[in-house]
Short mmCIF file of C-alpha atoms in Angstrom, two decimals:
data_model
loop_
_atom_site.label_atom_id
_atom_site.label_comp_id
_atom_site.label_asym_id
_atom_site.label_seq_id
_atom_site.Cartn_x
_atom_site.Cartn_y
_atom_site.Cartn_z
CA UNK A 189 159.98 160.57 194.74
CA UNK A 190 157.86 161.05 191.61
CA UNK A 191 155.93 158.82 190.56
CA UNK A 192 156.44 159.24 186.54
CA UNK A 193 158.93 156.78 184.83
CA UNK A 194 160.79 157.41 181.73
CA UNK A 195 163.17 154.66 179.97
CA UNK A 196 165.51 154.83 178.22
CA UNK A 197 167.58 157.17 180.12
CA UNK A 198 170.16 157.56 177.95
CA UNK A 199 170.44 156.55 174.16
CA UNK A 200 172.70 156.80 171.31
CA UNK A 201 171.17 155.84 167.57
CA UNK A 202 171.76 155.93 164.84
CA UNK A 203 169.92 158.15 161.66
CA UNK A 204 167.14 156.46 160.23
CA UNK A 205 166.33 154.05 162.66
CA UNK A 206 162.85 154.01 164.55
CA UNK A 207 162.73 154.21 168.43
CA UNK A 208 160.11 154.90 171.12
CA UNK A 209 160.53 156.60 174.52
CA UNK A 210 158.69 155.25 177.06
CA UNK A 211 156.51 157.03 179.76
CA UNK A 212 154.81 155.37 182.21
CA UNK A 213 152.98 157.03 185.92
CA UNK A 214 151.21 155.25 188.55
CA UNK A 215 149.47 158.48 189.88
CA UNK A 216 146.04 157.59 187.71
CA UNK A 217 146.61 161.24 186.26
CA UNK A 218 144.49 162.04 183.67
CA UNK A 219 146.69 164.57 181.29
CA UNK A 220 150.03 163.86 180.25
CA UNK A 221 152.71 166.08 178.28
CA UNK A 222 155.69 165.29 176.14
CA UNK A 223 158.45 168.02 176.87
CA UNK A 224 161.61 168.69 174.55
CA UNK A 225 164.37 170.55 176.45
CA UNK A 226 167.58 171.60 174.94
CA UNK A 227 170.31 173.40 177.20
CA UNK A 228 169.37 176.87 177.99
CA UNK A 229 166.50 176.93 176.36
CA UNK A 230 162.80 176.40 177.47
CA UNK A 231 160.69 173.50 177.28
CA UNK A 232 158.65 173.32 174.29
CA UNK A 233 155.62 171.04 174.17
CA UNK A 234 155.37 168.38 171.96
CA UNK A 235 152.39 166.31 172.50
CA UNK A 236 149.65 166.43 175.09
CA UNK A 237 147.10 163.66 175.99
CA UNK A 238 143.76 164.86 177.99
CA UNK A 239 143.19 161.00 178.26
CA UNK A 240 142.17 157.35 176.64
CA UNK A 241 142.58 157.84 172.98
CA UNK A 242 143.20 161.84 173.41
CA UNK A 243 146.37 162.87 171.69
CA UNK A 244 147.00 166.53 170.63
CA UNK A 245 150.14 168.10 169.02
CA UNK A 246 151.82 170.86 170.82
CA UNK A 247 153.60 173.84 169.67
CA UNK A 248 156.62 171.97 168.36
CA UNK A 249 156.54 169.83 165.34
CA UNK A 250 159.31 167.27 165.97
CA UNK A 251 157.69 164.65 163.78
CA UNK A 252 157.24 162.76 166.07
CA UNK A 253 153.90 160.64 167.12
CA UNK A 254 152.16 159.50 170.55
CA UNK A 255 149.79 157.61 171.44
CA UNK A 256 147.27 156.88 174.75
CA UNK A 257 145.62 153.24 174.98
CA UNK A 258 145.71 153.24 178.86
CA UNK A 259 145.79 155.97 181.19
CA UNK A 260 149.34 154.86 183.05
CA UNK A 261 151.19 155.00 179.25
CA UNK A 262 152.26 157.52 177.02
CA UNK A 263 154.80 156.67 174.31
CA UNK A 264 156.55 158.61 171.84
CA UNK A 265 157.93 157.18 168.79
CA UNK A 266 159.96 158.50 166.62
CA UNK A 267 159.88 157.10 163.10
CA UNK A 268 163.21 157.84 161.73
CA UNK A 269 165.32 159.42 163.93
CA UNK A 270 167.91 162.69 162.47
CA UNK A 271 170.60 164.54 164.35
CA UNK A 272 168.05 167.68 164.66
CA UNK A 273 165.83 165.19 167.16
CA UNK A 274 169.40 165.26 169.84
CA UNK A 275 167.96 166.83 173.07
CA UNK A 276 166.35 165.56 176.13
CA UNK A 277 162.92 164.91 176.16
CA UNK A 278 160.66 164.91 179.43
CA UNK A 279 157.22 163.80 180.07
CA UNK A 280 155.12 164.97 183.01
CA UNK A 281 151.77 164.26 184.13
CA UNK A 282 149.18 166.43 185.99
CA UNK A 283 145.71 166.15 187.47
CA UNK A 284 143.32 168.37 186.17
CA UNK A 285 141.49 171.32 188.45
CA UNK A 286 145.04 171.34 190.31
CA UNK A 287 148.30 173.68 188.76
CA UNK A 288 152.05 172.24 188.45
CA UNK A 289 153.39 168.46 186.45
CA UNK A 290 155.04 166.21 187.72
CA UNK A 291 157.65 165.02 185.82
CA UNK A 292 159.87 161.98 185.18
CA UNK A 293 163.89 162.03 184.56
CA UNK A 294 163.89 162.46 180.84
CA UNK A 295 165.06 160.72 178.28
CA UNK A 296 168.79 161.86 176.86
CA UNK A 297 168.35 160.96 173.17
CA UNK A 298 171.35 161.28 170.75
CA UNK A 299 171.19 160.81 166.97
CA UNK A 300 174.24 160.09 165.48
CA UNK B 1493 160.14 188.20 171.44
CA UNK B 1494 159.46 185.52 174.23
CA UNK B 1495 156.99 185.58 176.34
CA UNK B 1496 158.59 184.71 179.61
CA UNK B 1497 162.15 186.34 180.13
CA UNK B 1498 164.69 184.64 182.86
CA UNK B 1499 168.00 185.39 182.91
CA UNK B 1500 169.95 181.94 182.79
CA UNK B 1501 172.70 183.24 185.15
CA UNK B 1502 174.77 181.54 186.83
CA UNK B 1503 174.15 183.13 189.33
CA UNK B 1504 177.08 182.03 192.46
CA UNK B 1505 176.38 182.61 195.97
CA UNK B 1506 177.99 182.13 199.25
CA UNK B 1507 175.74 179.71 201.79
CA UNK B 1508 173.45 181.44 203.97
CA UNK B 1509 172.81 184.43 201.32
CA UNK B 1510 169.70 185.36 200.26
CA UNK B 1511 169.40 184.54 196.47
CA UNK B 1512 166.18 186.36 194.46
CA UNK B 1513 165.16 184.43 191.28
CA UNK B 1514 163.54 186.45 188.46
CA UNK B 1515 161.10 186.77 185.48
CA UNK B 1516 159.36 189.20 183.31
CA UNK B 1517 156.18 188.27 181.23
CA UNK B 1518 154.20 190.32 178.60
CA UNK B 1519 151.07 188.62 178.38
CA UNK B 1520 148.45 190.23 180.98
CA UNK B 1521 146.20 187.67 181.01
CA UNK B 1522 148.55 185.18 183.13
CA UNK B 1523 147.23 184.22 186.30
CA UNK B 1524 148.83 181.18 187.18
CA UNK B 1525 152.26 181.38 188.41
CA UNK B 1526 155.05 178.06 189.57
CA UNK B 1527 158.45 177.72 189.94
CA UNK B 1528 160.15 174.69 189.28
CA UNK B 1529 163.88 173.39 190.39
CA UNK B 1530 165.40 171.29 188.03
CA UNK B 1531 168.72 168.95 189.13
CA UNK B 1532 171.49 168.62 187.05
CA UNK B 1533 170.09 164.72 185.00
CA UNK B 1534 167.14 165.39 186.46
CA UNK B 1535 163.13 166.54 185.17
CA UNK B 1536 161.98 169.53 187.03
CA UNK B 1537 159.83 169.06 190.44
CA UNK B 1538 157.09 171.90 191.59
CA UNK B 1539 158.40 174.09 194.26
CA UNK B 1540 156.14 177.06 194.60
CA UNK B 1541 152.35 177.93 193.17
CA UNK B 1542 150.97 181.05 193.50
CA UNK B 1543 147.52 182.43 191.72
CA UNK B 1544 147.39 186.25 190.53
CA UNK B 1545 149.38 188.48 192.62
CA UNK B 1546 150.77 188.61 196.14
CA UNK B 1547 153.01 186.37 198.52
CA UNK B 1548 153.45 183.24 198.84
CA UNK B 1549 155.69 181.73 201.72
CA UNK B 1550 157.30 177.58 202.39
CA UNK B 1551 159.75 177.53 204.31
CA UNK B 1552 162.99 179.27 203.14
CA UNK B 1553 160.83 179.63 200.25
CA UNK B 1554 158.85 183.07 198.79
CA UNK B 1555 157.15 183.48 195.60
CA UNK B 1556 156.00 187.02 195.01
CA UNK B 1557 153.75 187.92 191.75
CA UNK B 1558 153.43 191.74 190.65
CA UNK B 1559 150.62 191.63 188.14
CA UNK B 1560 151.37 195.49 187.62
CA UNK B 1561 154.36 194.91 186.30
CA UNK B 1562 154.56 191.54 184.89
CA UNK B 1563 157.36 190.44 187.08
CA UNK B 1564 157.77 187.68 189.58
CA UNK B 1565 160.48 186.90 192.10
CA UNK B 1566 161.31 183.97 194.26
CA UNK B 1567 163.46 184.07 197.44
CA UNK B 1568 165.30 181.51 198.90
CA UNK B 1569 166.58 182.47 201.97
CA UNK B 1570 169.56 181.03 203.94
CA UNK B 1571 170.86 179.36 201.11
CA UNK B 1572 172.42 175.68 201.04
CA UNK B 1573 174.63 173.34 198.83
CA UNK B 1574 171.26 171.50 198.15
CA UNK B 1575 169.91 174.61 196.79
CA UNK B 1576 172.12 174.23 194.25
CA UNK B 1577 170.13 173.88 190.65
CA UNK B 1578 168.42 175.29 187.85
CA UNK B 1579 164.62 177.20 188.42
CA UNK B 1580 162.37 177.78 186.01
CA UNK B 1581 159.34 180.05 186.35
CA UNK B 1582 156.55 179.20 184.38
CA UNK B 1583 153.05 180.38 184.15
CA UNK B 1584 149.35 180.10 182.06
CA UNK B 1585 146.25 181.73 181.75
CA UNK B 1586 143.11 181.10 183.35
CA UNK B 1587 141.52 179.99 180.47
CA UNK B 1588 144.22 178.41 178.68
CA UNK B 1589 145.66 174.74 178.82
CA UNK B 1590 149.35 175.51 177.99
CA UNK B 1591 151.96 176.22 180.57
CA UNK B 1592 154.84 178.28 179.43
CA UNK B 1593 157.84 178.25 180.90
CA UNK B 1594 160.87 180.24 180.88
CA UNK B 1595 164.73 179.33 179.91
CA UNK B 1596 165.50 178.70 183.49
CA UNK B 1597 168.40 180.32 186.03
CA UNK B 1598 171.16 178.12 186.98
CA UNK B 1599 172.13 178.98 190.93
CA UNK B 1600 175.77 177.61 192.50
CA UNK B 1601 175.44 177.95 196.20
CA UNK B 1602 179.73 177.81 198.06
CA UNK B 1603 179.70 176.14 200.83
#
């Protein structure tokens, strides 16, 4: 059973509003990832953390924002949410000097 | 083009057959080399880590990396229900921090 917890697991919203995915492991793993995974398609990076108050943007730019205060949490909000932002969106976690994330459920977000 | 190739299948299969998973690459310089099975509602868990080329065996389970031609397999022998899933291959660089993976392969195992 992993150890990485994602809520909501589903959610439906509508355009415009703000929301924030949680992200929370219990591993004391320094880096953490923000995933975005559409059907058939591989998982793009979003947002990476090294650690405390390290935030980095990955390769896709889904205007969205993160941020790192304790080493256990790793939320992304997204300000105003648009149909384009559907998908499901995992975060994983991983120690460093050692290969392979662990990841949490996901979060299935739909903007309608 | 991409650089990590998987066919996304599905690929159907009666229990107890062998099943081979594959991907291509194009960048030499990876060197680090997972696959990952990924439930239907589910985020992906490690299932097999291999470094540069060779074998790797756990269980029903073999990885196999061929640097030479930027191809890796894995093997899942006696095949069950359970095995049932999607696997993605993914890989890095030695000197790099991001992990890229590939579209994933959906496998249906009959009972």
């Amino acid at each position: 059973e992993a150890d990485i917890y994602q809520t909501p697991r589903y959610l439906v919203i509508g355009t415009g509003k703000k929301i924030t995915l949680e992200c929370s492991q219990t591993m004391g793993h320094d880096k953490m990832y923000w995933y975005q995974q559409d059907p058939g398609m591989e998982l793009h990076l979003i947002h990476y953390s090294y650690g405390v108050n390290s935030t980095e943007k990955g390769d896709l730019s889904s205007e969205s924002t993160v941020s790192r205060i304790r080493t256990e949490h790793f939320p992304l909000t997204l300000e105003s949410a648009r149909p384009s932002h559907t998908s499901q969106y995992l975060c994983a976690s991983s120690v460093p000097g050692r290969d392979g994330y662990t990841f949490g459920s996901g979060t299935r977000l739909t903007v309608v | 083009q991409k650089e990590v190739e998987q066919d996304p299948g599905p690929l159907s299969v009666p229990e107890g057959a062998i099943v081979s998973l594959n991907c291509t690459y194009s960048n030499s310089a990876f060197q680090y080399f997972m696959w990952y099975r990924q439930y239907s509602r589910k985020g992906p868990e490690l299932l097999m880590y291999t470094y540069s080329s060779g074998n790797k065996e756990d269980g029903r389970f073999t990885a196999q990396v061929d640097k030479s031609s930027k191809y890796i397999s894995l093997f899942i022998r006696d095949s069950q229900p359970s095995d049932s899933a999607t696997y993605l291959c993914a890989m890095r660089d030695t000197g790099g921090f991001k992990t890229i993976f590939g579209a994933g392969t959906r496998l249906f195992v009959k009972a």
